[in-house]
Short mmCIF file of C-alpha atoms and ligand atoms in Angstrom, two decimals:
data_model
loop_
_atom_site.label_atom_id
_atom_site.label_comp_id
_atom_site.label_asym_id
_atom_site.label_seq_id
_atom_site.Cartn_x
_atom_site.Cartn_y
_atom_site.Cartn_z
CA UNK A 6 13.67 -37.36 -23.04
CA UNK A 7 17.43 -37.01 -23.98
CA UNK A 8 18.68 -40.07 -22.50
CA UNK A 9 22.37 -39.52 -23.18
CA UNK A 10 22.21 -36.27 -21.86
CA UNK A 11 20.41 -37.30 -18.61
CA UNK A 12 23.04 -39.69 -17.82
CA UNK A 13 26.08 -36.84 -18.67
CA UNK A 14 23.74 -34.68 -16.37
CA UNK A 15 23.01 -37.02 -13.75
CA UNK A 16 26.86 -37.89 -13.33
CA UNK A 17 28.12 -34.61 -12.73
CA UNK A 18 25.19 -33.68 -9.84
CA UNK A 19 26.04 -37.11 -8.58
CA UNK A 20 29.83 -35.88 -8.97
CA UNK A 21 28.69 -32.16 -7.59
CA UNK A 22 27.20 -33.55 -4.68
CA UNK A 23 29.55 -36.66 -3.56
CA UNK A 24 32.10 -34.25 -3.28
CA UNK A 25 29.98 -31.01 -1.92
CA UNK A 26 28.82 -33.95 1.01
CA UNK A 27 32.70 -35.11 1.70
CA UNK A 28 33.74 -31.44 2.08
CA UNK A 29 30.38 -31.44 4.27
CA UNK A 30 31.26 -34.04 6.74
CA UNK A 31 34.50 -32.57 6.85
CA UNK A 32 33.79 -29.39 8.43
CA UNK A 33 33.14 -26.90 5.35
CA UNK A 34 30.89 -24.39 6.49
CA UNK A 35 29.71 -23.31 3.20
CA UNK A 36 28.74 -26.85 2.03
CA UNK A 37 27.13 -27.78 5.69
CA UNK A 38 24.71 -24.96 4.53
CA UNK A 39 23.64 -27.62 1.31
CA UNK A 40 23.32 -30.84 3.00
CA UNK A 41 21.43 -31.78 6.47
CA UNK A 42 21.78 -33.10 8.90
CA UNK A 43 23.95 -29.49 9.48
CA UNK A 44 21.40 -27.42 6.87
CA UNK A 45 19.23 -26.73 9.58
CA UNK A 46 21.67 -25.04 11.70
CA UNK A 47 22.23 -22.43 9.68
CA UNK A 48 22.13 -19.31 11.96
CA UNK A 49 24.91 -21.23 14.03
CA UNK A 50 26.92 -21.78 10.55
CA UNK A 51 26.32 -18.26 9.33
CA UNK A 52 27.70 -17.62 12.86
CA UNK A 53 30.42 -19.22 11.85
CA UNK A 54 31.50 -17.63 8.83
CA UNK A 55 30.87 -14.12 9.97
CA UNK A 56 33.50 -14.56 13.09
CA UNK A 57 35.81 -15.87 10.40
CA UNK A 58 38.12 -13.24 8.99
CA UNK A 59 36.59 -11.90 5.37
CA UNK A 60 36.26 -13.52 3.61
CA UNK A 61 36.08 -17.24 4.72
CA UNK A 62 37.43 -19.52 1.51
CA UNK A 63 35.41 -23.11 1.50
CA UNK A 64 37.35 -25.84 0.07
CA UNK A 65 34.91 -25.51 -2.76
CA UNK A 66 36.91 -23.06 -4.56
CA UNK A 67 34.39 -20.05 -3.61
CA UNK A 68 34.41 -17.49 -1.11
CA UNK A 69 32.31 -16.28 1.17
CA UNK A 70 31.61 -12.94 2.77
CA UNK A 71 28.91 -12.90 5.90
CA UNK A 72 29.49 -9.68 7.66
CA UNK A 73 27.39 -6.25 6.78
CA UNK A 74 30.31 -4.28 5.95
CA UNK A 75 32.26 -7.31 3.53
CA UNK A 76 28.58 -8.11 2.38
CA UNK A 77 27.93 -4.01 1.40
CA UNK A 78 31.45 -3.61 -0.22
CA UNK A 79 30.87 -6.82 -2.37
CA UNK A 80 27.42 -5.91 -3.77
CA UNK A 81 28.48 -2.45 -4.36
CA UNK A 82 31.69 -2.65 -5.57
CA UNK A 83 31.52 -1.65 -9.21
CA UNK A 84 34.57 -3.78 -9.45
CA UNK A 85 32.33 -6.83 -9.18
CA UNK A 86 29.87 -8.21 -11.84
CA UNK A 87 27.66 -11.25 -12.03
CA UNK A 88 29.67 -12.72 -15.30
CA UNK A 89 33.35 -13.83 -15.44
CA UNK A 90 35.15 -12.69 -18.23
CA UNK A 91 34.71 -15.31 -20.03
CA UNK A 92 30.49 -14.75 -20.44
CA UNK A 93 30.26 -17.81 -18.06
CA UNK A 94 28.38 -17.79 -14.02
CA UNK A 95 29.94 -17.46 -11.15
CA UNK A 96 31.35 -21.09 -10.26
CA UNK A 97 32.24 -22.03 -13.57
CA UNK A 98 32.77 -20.08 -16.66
CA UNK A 99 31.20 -21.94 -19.89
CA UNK A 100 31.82 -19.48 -22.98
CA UNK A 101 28.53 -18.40 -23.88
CA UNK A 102 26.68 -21.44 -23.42
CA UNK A 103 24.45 -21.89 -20.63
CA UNK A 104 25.30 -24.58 -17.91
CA UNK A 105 21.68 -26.24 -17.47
CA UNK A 106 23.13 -27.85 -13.52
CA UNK A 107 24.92 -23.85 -12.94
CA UNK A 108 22.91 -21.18 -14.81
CA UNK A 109 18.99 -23.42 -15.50
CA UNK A 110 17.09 -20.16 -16.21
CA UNK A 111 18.22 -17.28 -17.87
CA UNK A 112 18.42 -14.54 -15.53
CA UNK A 113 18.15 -11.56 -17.53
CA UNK A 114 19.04 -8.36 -16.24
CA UNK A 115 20.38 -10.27 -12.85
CA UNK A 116 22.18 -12.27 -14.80
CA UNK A 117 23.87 -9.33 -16.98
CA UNK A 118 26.61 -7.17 -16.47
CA UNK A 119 26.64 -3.46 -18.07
CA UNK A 120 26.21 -1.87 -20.42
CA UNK A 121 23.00 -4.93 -21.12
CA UNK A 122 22.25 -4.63 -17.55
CA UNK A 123 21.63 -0.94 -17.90
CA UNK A 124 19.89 -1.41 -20.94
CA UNK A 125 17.52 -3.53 -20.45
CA UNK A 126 16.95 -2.09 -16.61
CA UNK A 127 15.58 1.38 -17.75
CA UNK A 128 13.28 -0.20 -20.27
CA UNK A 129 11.34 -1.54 -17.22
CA UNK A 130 12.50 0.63 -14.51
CA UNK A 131 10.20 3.46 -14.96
CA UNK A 132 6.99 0.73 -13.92
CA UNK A 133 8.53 -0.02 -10.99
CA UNK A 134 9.29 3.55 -8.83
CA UNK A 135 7.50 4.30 -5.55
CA UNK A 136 5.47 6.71 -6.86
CA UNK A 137 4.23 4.19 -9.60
CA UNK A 138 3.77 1.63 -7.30
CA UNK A 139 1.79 3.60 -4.68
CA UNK A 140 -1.01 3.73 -7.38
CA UNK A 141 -1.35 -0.03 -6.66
CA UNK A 142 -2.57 0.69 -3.07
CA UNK A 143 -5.98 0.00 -3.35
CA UNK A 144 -5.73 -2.33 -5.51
CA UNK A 145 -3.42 -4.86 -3.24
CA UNK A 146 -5.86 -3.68 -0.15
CA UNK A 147 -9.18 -4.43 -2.04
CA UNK A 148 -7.30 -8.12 -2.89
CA UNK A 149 -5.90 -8.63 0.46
CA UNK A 150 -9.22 -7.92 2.11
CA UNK A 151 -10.97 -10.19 -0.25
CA UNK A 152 -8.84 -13.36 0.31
CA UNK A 153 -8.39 -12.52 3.95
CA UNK A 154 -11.91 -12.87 4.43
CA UNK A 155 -11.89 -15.72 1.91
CA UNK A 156 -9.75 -17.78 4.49
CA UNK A 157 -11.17 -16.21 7.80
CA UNK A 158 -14.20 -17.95 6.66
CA UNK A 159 -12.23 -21.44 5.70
CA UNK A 160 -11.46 -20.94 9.68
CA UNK A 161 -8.13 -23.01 8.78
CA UNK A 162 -6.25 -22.52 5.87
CA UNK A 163 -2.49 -22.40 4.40
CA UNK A 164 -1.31 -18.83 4.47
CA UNK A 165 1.05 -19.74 1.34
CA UNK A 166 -1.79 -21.08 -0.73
CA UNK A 167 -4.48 -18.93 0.68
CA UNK A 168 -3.19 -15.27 0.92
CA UNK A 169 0.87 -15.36 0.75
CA UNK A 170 0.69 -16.66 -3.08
CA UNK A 171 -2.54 -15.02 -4.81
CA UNK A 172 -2.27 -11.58 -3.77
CA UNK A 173 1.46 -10.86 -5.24
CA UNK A 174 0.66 -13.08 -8.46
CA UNK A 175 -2.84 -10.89 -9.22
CA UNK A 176 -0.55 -7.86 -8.77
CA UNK A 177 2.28 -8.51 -10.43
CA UNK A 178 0.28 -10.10 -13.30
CA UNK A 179 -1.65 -7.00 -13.43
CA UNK A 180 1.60 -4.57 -13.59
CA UNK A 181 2.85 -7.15 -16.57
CA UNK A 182 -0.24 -7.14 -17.95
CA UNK A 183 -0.94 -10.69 -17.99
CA UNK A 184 -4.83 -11.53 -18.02
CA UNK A 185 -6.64 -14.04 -16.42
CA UNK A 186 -3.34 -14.84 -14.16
CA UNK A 187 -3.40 -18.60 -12.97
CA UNK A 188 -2.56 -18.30 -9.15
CA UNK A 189 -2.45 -21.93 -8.94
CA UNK A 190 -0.86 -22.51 -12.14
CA UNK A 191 2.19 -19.60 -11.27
CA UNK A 192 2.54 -21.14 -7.99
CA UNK A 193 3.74 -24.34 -9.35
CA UNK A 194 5.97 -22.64 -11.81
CA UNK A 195 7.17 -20.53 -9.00
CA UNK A 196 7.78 -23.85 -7.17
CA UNK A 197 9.87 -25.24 -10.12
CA UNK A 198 11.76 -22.75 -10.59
CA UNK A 199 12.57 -21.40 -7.03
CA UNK A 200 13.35 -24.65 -6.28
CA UNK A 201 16.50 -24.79 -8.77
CA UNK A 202 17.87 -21.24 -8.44
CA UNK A 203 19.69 -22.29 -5.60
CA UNK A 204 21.40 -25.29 -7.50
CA UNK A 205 19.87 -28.17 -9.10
CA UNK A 206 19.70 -31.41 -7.06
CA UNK A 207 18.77 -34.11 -9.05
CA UNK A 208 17.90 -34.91 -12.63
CA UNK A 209 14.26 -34.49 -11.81
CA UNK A 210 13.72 -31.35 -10.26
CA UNK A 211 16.02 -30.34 -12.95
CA UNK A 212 13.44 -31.61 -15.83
CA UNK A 213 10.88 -30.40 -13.83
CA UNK A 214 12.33 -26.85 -13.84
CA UNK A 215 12.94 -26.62 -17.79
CA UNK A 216 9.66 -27.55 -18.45
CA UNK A 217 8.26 -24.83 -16.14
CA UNK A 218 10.68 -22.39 -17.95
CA UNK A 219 9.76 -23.75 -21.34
CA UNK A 220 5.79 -22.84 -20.31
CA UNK A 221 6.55 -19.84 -18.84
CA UNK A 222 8.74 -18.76 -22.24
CA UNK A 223 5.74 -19.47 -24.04
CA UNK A 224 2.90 -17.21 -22.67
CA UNK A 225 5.54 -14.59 -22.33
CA UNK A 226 6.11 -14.87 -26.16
CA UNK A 227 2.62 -14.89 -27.13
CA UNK A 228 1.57 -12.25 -25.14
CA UNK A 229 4.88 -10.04 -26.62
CA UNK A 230 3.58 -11.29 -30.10
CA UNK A 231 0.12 -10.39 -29.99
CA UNK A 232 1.08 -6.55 -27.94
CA UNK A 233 3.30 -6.77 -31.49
CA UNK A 234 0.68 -8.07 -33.74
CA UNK A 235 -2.02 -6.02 -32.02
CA UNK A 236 0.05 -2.60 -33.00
CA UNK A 237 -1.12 -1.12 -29.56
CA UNK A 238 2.26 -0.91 -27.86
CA UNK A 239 2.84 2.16 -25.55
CA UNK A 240 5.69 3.18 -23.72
CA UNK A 241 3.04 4.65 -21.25
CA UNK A 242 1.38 1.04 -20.81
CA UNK A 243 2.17 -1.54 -18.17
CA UNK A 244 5.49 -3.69 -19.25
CA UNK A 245 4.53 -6.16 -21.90
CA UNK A 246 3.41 -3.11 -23.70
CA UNK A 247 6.75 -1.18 -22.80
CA UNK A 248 8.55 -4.44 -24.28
CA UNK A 249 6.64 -4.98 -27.41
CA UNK A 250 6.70 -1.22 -28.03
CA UNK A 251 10.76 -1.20 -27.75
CA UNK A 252 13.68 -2.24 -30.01
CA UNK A 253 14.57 -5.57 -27.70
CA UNK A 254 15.04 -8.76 -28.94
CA UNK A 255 12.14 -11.14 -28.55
CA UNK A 256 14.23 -13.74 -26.75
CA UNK A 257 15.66 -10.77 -24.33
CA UNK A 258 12.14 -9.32 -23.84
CA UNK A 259 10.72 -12.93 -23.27
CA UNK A 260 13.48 -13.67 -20.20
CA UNK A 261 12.60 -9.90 -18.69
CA UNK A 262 9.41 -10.14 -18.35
CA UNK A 263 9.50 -14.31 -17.38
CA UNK A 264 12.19 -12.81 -14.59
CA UNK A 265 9.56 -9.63 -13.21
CA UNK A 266 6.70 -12.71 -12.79
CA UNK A 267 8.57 -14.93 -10.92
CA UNK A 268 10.62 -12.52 -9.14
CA UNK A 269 7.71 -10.97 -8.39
CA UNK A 270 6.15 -12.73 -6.13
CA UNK A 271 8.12 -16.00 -5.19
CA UNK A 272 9.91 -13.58 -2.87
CA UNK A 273 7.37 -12.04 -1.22
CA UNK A 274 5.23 -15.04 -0.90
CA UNK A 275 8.22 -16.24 1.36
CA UNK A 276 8.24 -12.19 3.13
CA UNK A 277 4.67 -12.83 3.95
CA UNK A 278 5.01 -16.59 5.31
CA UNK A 279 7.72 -15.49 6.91
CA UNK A 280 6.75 -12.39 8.88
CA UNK A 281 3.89 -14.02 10.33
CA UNK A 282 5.72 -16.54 11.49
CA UNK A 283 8.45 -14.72 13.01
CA UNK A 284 5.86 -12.46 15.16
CA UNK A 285 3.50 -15.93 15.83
CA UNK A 286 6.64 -17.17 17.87
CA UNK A 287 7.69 -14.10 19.24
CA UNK A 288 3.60 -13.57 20.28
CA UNK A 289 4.33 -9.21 21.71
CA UNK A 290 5.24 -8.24 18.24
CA UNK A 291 2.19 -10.27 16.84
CA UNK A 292 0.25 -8.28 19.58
CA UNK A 293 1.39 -4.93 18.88
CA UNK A 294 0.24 -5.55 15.27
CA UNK A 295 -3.10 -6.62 16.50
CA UNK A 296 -3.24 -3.07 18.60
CA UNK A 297 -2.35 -1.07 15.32
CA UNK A 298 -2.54 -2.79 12.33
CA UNK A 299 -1.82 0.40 10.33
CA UNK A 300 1.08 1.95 12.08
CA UNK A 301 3.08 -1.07 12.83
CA UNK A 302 2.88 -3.30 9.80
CA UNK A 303 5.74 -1.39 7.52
CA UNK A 304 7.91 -2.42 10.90
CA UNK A 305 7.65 -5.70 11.07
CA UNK A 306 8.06 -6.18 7.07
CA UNK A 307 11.82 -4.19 7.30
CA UNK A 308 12.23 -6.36 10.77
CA UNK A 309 11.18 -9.86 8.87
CA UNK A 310 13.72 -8.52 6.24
CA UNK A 311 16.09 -8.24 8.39
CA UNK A 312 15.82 -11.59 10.34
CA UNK A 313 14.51 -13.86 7.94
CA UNK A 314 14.98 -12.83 4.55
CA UNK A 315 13.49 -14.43 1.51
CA UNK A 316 16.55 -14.43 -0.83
CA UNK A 317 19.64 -15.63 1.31
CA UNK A 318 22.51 -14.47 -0.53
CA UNK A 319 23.86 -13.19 -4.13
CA UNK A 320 27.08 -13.87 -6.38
CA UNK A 321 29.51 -11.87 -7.33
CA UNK A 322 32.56 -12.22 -9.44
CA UNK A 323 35.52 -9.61 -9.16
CA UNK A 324 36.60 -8.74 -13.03
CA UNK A 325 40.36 -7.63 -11.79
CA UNK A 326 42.28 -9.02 -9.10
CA UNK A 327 40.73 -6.68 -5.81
CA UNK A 328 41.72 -6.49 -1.75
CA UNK A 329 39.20 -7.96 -0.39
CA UNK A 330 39.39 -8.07 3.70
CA UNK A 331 42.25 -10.50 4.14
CA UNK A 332 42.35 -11.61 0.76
CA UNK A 333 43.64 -10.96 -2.57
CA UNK A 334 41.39 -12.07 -5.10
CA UNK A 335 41.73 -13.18 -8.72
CA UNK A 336 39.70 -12.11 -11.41
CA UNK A 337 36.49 -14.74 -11.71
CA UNK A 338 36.65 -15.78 -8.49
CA UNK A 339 33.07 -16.76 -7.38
CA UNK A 340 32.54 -14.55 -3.93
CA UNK A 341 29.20 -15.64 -2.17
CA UNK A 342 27.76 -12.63 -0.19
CA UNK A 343 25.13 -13.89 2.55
CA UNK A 344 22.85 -11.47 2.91
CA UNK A 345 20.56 -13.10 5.66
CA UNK A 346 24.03 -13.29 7.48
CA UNK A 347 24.72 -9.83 7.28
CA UNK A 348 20.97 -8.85 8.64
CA UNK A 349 21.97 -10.63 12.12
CA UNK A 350 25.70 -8.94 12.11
CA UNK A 351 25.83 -7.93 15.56
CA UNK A 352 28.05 -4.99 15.02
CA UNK A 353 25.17 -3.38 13.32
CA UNK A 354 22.42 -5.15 15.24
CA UNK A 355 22.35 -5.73 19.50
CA UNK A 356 20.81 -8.68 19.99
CA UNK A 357 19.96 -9.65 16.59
CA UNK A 358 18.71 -13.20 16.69
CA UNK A 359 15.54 -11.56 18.63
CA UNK A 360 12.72 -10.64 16.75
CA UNK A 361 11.82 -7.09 17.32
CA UNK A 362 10.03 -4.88 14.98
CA UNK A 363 10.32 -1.92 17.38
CA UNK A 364 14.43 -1.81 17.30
CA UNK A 365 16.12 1.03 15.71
CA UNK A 366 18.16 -0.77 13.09
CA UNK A 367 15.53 -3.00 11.69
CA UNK A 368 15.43 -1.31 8.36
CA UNK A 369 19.67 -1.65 8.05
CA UNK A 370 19.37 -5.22 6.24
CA UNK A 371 20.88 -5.88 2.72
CA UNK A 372 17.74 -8.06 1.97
CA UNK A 373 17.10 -6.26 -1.46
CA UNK A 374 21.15 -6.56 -2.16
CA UNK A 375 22.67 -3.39 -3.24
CA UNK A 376 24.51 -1.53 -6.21
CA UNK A 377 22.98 -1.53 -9.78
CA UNK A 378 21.21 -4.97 -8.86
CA UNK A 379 19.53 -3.49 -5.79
CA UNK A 380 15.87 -5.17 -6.24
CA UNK A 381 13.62 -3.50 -8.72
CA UNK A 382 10.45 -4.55 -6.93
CA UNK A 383 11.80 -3.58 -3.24
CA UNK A 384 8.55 -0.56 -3.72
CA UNK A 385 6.24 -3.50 -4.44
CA UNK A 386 7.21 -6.21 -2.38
CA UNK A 387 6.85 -3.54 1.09
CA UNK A 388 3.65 -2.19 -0.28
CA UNK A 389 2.33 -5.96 -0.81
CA UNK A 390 3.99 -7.73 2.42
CA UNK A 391 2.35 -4.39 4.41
CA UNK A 392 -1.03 -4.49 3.27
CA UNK A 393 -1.03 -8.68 3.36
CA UNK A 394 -0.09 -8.33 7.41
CA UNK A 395 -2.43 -5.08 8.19
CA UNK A 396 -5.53 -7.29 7.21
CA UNK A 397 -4.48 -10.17 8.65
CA UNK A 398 -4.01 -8.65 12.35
CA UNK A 399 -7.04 -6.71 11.26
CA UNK A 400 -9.30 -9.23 10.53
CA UNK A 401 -7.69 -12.30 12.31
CA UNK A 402 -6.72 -11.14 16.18
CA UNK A 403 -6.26 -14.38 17.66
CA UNK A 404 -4.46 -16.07 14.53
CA UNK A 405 -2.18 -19.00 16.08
CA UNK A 406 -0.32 -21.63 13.78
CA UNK A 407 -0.85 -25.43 13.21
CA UNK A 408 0.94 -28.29 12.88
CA UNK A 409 2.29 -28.96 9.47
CA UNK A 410 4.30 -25.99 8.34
CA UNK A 411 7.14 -27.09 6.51
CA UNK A 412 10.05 -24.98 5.20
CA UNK A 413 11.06 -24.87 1.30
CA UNK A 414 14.23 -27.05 0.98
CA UNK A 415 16.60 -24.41 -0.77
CA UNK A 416 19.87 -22.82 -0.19
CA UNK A 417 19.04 -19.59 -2.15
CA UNK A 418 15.67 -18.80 -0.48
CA UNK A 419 14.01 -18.69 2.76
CA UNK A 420 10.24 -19.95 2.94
CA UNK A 421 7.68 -21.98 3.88
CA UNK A 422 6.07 -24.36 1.34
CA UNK A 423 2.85 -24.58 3.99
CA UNK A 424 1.94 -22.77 6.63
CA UNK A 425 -1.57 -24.49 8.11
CA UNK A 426 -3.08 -21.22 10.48
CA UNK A 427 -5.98 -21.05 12.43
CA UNK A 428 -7.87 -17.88 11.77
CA UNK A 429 -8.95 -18.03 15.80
CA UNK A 430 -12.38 -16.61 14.99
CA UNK A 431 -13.52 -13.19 13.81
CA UNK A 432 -12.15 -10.67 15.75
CA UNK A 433 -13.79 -8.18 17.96
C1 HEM B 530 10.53 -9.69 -0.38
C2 HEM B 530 10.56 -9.70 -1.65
C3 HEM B 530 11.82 -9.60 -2.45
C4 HEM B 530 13.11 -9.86 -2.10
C5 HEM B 530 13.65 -10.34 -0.76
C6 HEM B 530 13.92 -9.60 -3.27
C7 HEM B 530 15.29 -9.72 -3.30
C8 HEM B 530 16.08 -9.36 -4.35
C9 HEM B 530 17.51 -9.38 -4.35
C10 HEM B 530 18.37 -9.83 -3.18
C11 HEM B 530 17.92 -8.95 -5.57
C12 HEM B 530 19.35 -8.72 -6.04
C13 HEM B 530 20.17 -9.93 -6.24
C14 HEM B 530 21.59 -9.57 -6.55
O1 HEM B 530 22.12 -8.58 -6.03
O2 HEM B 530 22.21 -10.32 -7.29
C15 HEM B 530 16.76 -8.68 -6.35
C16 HEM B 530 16.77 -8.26 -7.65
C17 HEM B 530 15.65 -8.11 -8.38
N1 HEM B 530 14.34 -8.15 -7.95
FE1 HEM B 530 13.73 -8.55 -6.10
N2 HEM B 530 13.11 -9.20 -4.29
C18 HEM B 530 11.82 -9.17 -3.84
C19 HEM B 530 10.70 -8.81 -4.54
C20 HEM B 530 10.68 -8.45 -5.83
C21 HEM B 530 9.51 -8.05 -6.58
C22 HEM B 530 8.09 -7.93 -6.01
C23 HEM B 530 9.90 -7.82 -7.84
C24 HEM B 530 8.95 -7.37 -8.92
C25 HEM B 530 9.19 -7.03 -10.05
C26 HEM B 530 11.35 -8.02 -7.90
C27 HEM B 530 12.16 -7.86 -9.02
C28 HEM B 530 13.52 -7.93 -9.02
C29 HEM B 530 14.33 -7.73 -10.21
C30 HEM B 530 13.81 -7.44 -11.60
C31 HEM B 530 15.66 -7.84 -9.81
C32 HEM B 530 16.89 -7.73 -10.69
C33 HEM B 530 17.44 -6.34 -10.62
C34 HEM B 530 18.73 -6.18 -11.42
O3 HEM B 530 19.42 -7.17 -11.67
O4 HEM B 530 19.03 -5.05 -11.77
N3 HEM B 530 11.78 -8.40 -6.67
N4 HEM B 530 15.64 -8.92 -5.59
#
């Protein structure tokens, strides 16, 4: 351990979050989202922010943007990048060096501008189409009928552990082409890191993230090595092959495929959790899925999108001043679009803090972002969330929650940590 390093780290959080709390207790929207008591009110804050003209400036220095339409124009904009002009992230530039509190993993592609973004994008892009994906079908319902029985039989179980977690890790393992894939042992990586996307929070999560990334770095590498050593690299393979058969940098090829595992399922883990949950309160849309677990299920996932999405919102940086709604902005300054805001905009939505898988707008949500970031996996995740939620109202009919559930404590995603259910029985 790097003593003098965790005392310079651990006096700028304390420095980050004494102030982020002041501006907190005195009114700051943005920074009520960080710190409770207000972090649990967060539809009323996002509320808030999307009555205030666009975009709403927090005394933080960033900006924030919470409608659909401000939200769309930000992420699309080709105006806007994810690096200042400087090389540095969004909320302060660092020339070329990585801020371990601001920028902890490196990001790849969603961390790069073009032309790298572009780049490195189409290397992988071709794995990841709806057509490619589709093949997957039976392989994520043959899984997701396996550990749905699995936890029917446990009679109660944690849908994170059980189901929400294993199925998208064996899949997305499977499309990297990473063998024998650790559920458990992903899950706690996924853990680490999720937990510090959304901004580090104290010295330990932050060591507790970097050593996560450091393990995750390494199987990456000596999988790439021994695709390299191995000579059987294919552009026709699944991606490690892809990357070890193409002219990329190891480190670069190492962070792509570290970013496709994680952000391959520690999103839809949270989509899962969160769908159920969402029709478990509501109990008719729950029921409707129970009638017709086929036809409804693609529904609710665009609906859960909508109302509860996994990743709340993205970062943009304009790279020339730009009119944006009331503002003018400079280059590099950090604009915060919300996207779970945006899904609950009532001028696209009536009645939008209902849950209702049947309404007309459900699939108008800006969950996967937009413009050359829009999410790779979007294909994967709906195919996975779909065919996780088909067997469960399948197989599980009178499925009812227990106590216990509790809620990951992040800004940047949305999802439970546990979710204790009651399979109810077998059903009929
Ligand atoms: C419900 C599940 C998911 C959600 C809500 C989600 C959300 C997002 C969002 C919001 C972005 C863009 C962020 C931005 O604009 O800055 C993104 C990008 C990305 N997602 Fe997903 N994602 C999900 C599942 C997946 C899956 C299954 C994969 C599998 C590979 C994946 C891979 C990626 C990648 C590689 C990017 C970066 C794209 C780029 O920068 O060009 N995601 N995702």
């Amino acid at each position: 351990m790097d003593l003098a390093r965790d005392l310079r780290l651990g006096g700028r959080l304390a420095l980050i979050h004494g102030g982020g709390w002041a501006l907190a207790l005195a009114g700051d929207p943005v920074l009520r989202l960080l710190y409770p008591p207000w972090s649990g009110q967060q539809h009323q804050i996002h509320r808030r922010l999307r009555e205030a003209a666009q975009p709403y400036a927090s005394r933080s220095g960033v900006v924030v943007v919470a409608t659909a339409a401000a939200c769309q124009e930000v992420v699309r904009d080709r105006r806007y990048g994810v690096r200042t002009r400087a090389g540095g992230t969004p909320g302060g530039a660092v020339d070329g060096v990585r801020d371990p509190l601001l920028e902890p993993v490196d990001l790849s592609i969603l961390g790069l501008d073009p032309p790298e973004h572009t780049r490195l994008r189409r290397l992988v892009a071709p794995v990841f189409t709806p057509a490619r994906i589709a093949e997957r079908e039976e392989l994520a319902l043959r899984l997701a009928a396996r550990l749905v029985d699995d936890a029917a039989r446990k009679g109660r179980f944690d849908l994170v552990a059980d189901v929400a977690v294993p199925l998208p890790v064996a899949i997305i393992a499977d499309i990297l082409g990473v063998p024998d894939a650790d559920a458990d042992a992903f899950a706690h990586w996924g853990r680490a890191v999720g937990a510090g996307l959304g901004g580090v929070r104290s010295l330990r999560a932050l060591h507790r993230l970097e050593r996560a990334v450091v393990e995750l770095r390494a199987l990456m590498a000596d999988l790439l090595a021994r695709r390299r050593g191995a000579g059987q690299a294919g552009a026709d393979g699944d991606v490690l092959d892809r990357l070890a058969a193409e002219d990329v940098a190891d480190d670069e090829a190492v962070s792509l495929a570290v970013l496709l595992l994680l952000a391959g399922f520690e999103t839809t883990s949270g989509l899962i959790g969160n769908a159920v949950t969402a029709m478990l309160e509501a109990g008719e849309p729950w029921q409707q899925l129970v009638d017709d677990p086929l036809a409804g299920a693609a529904d609710v996932v665009e609906e859960t999108l909508r109302y509860d999405p996994p990743v709340q919102f993205t970062a943009r940086v304009p790279h020339v001043e730009v009119e944006l709604g009331t503002r003018t902005l400079a280059p590099d300054t950090t604009v915060l679009a919300m996207l779970g805001a945006a899904g609950r905009d009532p001028a696209v939505h009536t009645d939008p803090d209902a849950f209702d898988p049947t309404r007309a707008t459900a699939g108008e949500h800006l969950a996967f972002s937009g413009g050359i970031h829009y999410c790779l996996g979007a294909p994967l995740a709906r195919l996975e969330a779909r065919v996780a939620l088909s067997a469960l109202a399948a197989r599980m009919p009178r499925l009812r929650r227990l106590p216990g559930a509790t809620r990951r404590r992040s800004l940047l995603l949305s999802e439970f940590a546990r979710l204790p259910l009651d399979a109810g029985g077998r059903g009929s």
